[in-house]
PDB file of C-alpha atoms in Angstrom:
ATOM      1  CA  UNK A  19       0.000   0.000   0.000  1.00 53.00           C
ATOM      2  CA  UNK A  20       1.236   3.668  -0.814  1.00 76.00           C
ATOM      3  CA  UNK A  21      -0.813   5.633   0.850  1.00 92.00           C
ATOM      4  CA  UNK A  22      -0.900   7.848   3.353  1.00 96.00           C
ATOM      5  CA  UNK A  23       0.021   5.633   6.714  1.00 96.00           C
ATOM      6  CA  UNK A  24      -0.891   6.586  10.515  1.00 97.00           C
ATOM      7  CA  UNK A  25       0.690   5.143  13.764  1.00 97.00           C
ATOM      8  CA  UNK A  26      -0.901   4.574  16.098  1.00 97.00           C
ATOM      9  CA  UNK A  27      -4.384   4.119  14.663  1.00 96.00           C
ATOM     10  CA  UNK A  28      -5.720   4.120  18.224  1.00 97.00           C
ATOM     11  CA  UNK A  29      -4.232   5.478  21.549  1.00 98.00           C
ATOM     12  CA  UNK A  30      -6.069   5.636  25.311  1.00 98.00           C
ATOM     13  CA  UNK A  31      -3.942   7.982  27.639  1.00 98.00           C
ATOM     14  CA  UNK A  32      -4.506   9.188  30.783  1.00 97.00           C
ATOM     15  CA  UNK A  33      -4.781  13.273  31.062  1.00 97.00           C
ATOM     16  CA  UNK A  34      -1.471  14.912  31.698  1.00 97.00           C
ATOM     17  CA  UNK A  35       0.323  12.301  29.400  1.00 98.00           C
ATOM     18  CA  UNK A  36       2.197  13.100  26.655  1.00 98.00           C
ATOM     19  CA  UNK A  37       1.444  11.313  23.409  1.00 98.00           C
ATOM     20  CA  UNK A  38       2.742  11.576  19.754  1.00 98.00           C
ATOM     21  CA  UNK A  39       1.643  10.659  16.633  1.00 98.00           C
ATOM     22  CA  UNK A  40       3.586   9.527  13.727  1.00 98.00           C
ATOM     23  CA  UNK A  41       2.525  10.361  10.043  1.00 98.00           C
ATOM     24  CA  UNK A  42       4.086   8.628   6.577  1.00 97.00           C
ATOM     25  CA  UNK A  43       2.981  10.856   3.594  1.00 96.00           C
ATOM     26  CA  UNK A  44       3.205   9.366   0.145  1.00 94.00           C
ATOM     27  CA  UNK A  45       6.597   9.279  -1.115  1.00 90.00           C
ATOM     28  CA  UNK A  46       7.673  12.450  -3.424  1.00 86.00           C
ATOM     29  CA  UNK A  47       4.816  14.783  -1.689  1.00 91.00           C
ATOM     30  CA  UNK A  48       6.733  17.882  -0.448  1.00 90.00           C
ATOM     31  CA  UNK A  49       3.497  19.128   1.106  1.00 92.00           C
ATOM     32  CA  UNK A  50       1.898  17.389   4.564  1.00 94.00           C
ATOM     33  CA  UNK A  51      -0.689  18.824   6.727  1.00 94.00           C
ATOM     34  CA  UNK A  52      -1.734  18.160  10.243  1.00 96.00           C
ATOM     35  CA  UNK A  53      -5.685  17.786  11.300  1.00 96.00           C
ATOM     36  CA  UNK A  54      -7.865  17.428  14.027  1.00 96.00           C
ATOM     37  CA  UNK A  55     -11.397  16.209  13.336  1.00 95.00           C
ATOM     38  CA  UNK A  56     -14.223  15.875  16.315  1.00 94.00           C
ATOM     39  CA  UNK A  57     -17.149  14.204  16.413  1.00 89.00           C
ATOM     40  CA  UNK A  58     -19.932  15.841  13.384  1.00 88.00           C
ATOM     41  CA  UNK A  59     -17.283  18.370  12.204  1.00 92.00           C
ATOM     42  CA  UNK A  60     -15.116  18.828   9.591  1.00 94.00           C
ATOM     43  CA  UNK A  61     -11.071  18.470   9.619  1.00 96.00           C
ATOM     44  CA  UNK A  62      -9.828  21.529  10.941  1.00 95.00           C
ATOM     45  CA  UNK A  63      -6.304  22.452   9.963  1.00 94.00           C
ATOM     46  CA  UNK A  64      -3.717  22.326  12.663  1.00 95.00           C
ATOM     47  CA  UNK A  65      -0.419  22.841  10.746  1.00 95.00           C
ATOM     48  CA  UNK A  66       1.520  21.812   7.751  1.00 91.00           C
ATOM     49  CA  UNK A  67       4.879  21.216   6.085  1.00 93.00           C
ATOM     50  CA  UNK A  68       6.579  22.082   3.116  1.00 91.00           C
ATOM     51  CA  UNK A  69       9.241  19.231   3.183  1.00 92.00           C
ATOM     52  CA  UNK A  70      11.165  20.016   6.349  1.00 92.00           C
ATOM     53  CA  UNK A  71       9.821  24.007   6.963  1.00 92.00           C
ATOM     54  CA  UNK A  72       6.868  24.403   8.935  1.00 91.00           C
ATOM     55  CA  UNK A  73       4.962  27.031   6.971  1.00 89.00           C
ATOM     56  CA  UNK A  74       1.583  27.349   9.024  1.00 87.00           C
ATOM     57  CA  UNK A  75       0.537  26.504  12.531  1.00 89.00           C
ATOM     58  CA  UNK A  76      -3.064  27.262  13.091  1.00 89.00           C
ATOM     59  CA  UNK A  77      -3.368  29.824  15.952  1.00 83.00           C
ATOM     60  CA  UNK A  78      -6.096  27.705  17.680  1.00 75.00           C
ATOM     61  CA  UNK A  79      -3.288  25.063  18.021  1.00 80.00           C
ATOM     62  CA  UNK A  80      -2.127  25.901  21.990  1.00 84.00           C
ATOM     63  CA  UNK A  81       1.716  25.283  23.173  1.00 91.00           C
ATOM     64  CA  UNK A  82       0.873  22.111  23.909  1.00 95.00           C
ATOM     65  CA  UNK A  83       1.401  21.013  20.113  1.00 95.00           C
ATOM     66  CA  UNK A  84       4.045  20.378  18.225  1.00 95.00           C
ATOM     67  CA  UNK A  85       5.236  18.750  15.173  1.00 96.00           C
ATOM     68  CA  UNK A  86       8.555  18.371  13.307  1.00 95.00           C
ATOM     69  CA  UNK A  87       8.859  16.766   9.728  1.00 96.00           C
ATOM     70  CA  UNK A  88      12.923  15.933   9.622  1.00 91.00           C
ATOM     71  CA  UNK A  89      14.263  15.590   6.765  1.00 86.00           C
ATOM     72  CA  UNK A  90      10.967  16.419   4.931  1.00 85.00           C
ATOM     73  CA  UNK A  91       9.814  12.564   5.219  1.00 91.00           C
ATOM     74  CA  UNK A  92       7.877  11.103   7.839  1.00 96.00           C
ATOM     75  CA  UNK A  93       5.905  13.380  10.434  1.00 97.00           C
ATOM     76  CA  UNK A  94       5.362  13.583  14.189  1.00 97.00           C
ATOM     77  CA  UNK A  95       2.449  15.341  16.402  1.00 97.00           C
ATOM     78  CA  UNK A  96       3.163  15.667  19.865  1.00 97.00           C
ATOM     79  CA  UNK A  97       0.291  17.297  22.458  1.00 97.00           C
ATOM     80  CA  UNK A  98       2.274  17.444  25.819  1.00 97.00           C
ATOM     81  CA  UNK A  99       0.340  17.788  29.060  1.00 97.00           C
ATOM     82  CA  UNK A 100      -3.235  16.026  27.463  1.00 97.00           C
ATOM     83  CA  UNK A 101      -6.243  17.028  28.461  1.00 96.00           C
ATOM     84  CA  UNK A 102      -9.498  15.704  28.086  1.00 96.00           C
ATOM     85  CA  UNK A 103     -10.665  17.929  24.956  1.00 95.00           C
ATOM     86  CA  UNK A 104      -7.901  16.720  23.087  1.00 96.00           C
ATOM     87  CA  UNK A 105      -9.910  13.710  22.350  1.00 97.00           C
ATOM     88  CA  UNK A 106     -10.307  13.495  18.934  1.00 97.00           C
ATOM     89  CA  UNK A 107      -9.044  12.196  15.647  1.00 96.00           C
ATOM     90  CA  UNK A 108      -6.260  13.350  14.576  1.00 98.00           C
ATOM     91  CA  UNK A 109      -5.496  12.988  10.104  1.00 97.00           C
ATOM     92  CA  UNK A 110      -2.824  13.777   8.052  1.00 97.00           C
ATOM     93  CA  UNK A 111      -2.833  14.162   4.429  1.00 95.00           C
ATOM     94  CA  UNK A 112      -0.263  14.643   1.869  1.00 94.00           C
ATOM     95  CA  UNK A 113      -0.172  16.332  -1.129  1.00 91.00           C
ATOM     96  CA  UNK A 114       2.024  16.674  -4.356  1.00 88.00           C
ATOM     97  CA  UNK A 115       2.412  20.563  -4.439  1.00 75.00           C
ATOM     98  CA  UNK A 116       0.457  23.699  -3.709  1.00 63.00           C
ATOM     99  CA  UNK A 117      -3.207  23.678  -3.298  1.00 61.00           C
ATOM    100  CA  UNK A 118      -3.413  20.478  -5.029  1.00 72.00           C
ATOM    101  CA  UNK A 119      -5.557  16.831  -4.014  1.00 83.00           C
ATOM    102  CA  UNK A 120      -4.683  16.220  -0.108  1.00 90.00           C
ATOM    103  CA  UNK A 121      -4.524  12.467   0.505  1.00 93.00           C
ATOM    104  CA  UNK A 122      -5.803  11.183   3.635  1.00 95.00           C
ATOM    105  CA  UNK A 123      -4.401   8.678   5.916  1.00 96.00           C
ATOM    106  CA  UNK A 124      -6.919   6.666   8.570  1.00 95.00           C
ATOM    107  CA  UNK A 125      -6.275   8.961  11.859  1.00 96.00           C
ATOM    108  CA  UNK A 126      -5.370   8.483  15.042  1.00 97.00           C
ATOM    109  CA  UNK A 127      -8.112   8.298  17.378  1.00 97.00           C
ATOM    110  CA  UNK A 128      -7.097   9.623  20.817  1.00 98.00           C
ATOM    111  CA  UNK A 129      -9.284   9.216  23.863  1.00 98.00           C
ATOM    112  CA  UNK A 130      -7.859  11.097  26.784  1.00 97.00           C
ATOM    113  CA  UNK A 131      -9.129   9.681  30.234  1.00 96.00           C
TER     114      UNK A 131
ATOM    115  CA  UNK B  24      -9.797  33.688   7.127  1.00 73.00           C
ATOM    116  CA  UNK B  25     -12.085  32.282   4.675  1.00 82.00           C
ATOM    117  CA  UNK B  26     -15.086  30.001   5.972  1.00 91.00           C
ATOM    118  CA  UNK B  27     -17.283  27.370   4.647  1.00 95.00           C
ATOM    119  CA  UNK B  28     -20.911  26.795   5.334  1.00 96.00           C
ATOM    120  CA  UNK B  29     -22.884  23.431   4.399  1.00 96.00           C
ATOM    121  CA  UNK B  30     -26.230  23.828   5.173  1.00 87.00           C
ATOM    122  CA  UNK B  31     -27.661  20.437   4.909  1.00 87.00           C
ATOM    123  CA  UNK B  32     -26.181  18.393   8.166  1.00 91.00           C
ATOM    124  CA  UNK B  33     -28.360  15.360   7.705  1.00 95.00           C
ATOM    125  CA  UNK B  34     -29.686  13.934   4.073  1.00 97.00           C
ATOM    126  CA  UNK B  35     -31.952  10.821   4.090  1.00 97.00           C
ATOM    127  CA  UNK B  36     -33.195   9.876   0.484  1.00 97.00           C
ATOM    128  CA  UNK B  37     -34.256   6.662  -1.387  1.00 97.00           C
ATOM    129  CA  UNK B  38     -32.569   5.375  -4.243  1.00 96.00           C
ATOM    130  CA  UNK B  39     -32.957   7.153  -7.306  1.00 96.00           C
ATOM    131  CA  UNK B  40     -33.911  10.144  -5.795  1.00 97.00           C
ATOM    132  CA  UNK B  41     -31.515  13.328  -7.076  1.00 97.00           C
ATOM    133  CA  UNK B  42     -29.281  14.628  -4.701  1.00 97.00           C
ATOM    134  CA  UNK B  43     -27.939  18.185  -4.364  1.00 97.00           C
ATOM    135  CA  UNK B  44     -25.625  19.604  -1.235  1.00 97.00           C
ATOM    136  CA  UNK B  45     -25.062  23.115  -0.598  1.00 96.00           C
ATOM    137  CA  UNK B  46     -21.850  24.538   0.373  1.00 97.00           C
ATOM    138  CA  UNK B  47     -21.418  28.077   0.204  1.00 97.00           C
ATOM    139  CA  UNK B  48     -17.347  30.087   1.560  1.00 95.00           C
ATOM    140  CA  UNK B  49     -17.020  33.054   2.736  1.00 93.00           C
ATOM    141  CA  UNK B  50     -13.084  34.038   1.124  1.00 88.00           C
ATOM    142  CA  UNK B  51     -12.130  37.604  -0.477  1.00 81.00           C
ATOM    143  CA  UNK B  52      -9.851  36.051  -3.401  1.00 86.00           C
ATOM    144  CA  UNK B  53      -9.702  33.142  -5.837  1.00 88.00           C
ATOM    145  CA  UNK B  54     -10.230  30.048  -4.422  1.00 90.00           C
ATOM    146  CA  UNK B  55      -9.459  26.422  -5.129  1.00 92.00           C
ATOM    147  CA  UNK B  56     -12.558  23.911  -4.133  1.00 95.00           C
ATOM    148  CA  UNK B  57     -13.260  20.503  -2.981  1.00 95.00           C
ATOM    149  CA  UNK B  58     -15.593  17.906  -2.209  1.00 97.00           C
ATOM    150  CA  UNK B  59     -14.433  15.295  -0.089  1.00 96.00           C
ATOM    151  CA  UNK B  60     -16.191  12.234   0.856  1.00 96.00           C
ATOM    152  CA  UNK B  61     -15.617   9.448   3.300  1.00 95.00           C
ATOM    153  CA  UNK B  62     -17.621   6.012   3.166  1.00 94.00           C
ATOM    154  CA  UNK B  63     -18.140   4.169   6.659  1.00 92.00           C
ATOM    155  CA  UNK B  64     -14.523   2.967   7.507  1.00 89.00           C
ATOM    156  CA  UNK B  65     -12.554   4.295   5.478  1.00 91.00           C
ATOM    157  CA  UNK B  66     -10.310   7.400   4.516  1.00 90.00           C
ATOM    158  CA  UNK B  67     -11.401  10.836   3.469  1.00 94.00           C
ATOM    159  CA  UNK B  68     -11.216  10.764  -0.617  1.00 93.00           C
ATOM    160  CA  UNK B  69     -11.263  13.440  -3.590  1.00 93.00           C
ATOM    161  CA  UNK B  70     -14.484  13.360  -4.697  1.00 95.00           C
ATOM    162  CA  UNK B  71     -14.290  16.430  -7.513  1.00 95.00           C
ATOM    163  CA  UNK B  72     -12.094  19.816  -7.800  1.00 94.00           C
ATOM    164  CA  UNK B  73     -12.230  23.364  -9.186  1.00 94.00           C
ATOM    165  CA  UNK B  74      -8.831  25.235  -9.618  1.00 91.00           C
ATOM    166  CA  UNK B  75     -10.261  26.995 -12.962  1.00 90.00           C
ATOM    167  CA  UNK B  76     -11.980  26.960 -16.360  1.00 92.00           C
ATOM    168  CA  UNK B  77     -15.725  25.474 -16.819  1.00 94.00           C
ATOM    169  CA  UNK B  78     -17.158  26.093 -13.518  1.00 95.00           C
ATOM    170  CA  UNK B  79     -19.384  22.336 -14.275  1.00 97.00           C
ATOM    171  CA  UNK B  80     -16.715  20.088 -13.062  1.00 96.00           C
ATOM    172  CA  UNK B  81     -17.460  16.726 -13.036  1.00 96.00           C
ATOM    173  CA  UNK B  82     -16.179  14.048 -10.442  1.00 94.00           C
ATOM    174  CA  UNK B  83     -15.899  10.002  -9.932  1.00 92.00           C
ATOM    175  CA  UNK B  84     -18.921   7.959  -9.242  1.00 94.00           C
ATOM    176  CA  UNK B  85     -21.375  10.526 -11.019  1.00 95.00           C
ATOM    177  CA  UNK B  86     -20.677  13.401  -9.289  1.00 97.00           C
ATOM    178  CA  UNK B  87     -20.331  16.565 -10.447  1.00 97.00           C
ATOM    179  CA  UNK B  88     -19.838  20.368  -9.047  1.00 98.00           C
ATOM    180  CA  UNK B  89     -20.937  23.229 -10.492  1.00 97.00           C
ATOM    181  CA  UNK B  90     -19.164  26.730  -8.960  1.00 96.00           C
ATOM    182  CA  UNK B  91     -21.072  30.121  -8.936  1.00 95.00           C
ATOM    183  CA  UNK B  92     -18.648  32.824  -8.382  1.00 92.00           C
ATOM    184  CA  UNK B  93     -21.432  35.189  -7.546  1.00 93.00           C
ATOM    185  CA  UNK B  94     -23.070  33.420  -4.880  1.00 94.00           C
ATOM    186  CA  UNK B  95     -19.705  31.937  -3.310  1.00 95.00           C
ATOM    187  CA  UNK B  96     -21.399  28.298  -4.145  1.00 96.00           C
ATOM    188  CA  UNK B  97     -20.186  24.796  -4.739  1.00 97.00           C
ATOM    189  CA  UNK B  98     -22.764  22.550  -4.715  1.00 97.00           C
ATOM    190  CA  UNK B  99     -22.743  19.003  -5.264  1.00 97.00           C
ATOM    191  CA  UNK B 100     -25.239  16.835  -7.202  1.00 97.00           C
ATOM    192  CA  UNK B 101     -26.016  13.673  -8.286  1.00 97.00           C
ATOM    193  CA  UNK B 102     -28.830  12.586 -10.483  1.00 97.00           C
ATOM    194  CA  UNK B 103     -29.709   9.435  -9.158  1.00 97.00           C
ATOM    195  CA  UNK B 104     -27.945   8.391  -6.056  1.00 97.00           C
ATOM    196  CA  UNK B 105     -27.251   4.972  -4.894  1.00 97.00           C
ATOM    197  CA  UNK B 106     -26.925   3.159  -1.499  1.00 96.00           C
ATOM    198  CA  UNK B 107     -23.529   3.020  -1.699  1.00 96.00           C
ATOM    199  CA  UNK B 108     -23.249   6.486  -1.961  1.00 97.00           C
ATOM    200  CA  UNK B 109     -24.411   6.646   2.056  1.00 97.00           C
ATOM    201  CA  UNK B 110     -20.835   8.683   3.251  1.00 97.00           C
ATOM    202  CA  UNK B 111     -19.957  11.471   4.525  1.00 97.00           C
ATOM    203  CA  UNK B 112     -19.320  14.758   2.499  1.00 98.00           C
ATOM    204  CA  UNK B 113     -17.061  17.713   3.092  1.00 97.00           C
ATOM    205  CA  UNK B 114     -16.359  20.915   1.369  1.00 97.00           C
ATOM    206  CA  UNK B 115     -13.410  22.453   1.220  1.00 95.00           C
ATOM    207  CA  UNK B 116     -11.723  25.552   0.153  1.00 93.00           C
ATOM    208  CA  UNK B 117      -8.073  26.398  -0.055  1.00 90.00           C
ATOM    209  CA  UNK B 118      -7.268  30.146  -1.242  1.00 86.00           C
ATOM    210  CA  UNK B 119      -4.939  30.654  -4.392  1.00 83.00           C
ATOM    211  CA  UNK B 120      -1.935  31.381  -4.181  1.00 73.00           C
ATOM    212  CA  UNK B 121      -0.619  32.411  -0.600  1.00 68.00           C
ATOM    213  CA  UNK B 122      -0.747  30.693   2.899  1.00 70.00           C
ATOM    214  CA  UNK B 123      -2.845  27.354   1.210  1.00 76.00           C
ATOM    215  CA  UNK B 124      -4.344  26.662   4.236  1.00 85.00           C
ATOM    216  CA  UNK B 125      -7.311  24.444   3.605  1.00 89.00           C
ATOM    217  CA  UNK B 126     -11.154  24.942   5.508  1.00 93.00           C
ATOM    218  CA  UNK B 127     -13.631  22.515   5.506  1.00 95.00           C
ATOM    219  CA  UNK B 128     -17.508  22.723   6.234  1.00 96.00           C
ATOM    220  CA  UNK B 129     -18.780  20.742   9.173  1.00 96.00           C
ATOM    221  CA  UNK B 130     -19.644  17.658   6.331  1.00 96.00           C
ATOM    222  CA  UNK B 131     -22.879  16.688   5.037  1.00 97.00           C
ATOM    223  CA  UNK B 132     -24.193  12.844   6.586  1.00 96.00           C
ATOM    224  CA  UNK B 133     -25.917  10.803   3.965  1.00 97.00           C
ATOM    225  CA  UNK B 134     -28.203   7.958   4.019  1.00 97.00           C
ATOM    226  CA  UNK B 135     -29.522   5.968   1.557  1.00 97.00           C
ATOM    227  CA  UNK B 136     -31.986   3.643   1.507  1.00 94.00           C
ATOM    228  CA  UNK B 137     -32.371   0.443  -0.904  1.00 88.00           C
TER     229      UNK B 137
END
């Protein structure tokens, strides 16, 4: 499968943990975004890369988040300190260039206790 | 910050019957739009875009788009819908050019029935 991969597809924490997330765009996409999707709304944008550089970073994401894309591959969300409305799913998507088809991987679905 | 707005949360129709979602953005330049749409279990998927050109655009599975500058609309229709089309649907907007940061509507829940 080349698509867009997630790890861990699931994840229970207790509140105060720290968690990350680990995203594997399709090979050759320079562009990968960061979302976090609750229950009966859209994906709403929480950052993304071009390659390595972090262009964006929405400013409803708090200091809690963070994410690094080394070497412009593979991805990683962290939320430090969880708390309970961080429960959600969390997607990333990859896309060739620009403004151009975002391809979605499954989510992560975090449950914070 | 541009916005999106889909105004139908909930859709329930039979099969056969023609189907036709509203999304309408809110967005001061050019825009790029999307429909997305994700079936029960699995990923979101490209459904149909507009970057530019004939505003009709069409899509996979029947689906097509038609965007009306003036009224900031993207609406989605089908002709004849079938139960496998019960999904989810999103809109999406990304502006041209810029920041590309991408805004979705809240999504549009279909049902179907046989």
């Amino acid at each position: 499968d080349t698509g867009v991969s997630q790890d861990p597809r699931h994840k229970i924490t207790k509140r105060g943990q720290n968690v990350t997330f680990r995203c594997d765009p399709i090979s050759e996409h320079n562009r990968l975004y960061w979302y976090r999707q609750t229950l009966g709304q859209g994906p709403e944008f929480l950052t993304y890369f071009q390659n390595e550089a972090q262009l964006e970073k929405s400013r409803l994401l708090s200091d809690r988040f963070s994410a690094e894309r080394p070497k412009g591959s593979f991805s990683t969300l962290e939320i430090q300190r969880t708390e309970q409305g961080d429960s959600a799913m969390y997607l990333c998507a990859s896309s060739p260039q620009g403004p151009e088809t975002q391809y979605f991987g499954p989510g992560t679905r975090l449950l914070v206790l | 910050a541009q916005s999106v707005s889909q105004h139908n949360h909930h859709v329930i129709l039979s099969e056969a019957a023609s189907l036709e979602l509203g999304c309408n953005y809110s967005y001061g330049g050019t825009v790029n739009l999307f429909w997305y749409v994700q079936y029960p279990g699995q990923h979101l998927q490209l459904l149909l875009k507009y970057f530019s050109g004939d505003p009709l655009v069409k899509g996979i599975k029947g689906f097509e788009a038609e965007f009306i500058k003036s009224k900031f609309s993207f609406n989605l229709r089908k002709p004849s819908v079938q139960w496998s089309d019960t999904a989810e649907y999103f809109c999406a907007v990304i502006p041209s050019g810029g920041s590309y940061i991408p805004t979705f509507g809240r999504g549009t829940s279909l049902i179907v029935h046989p």
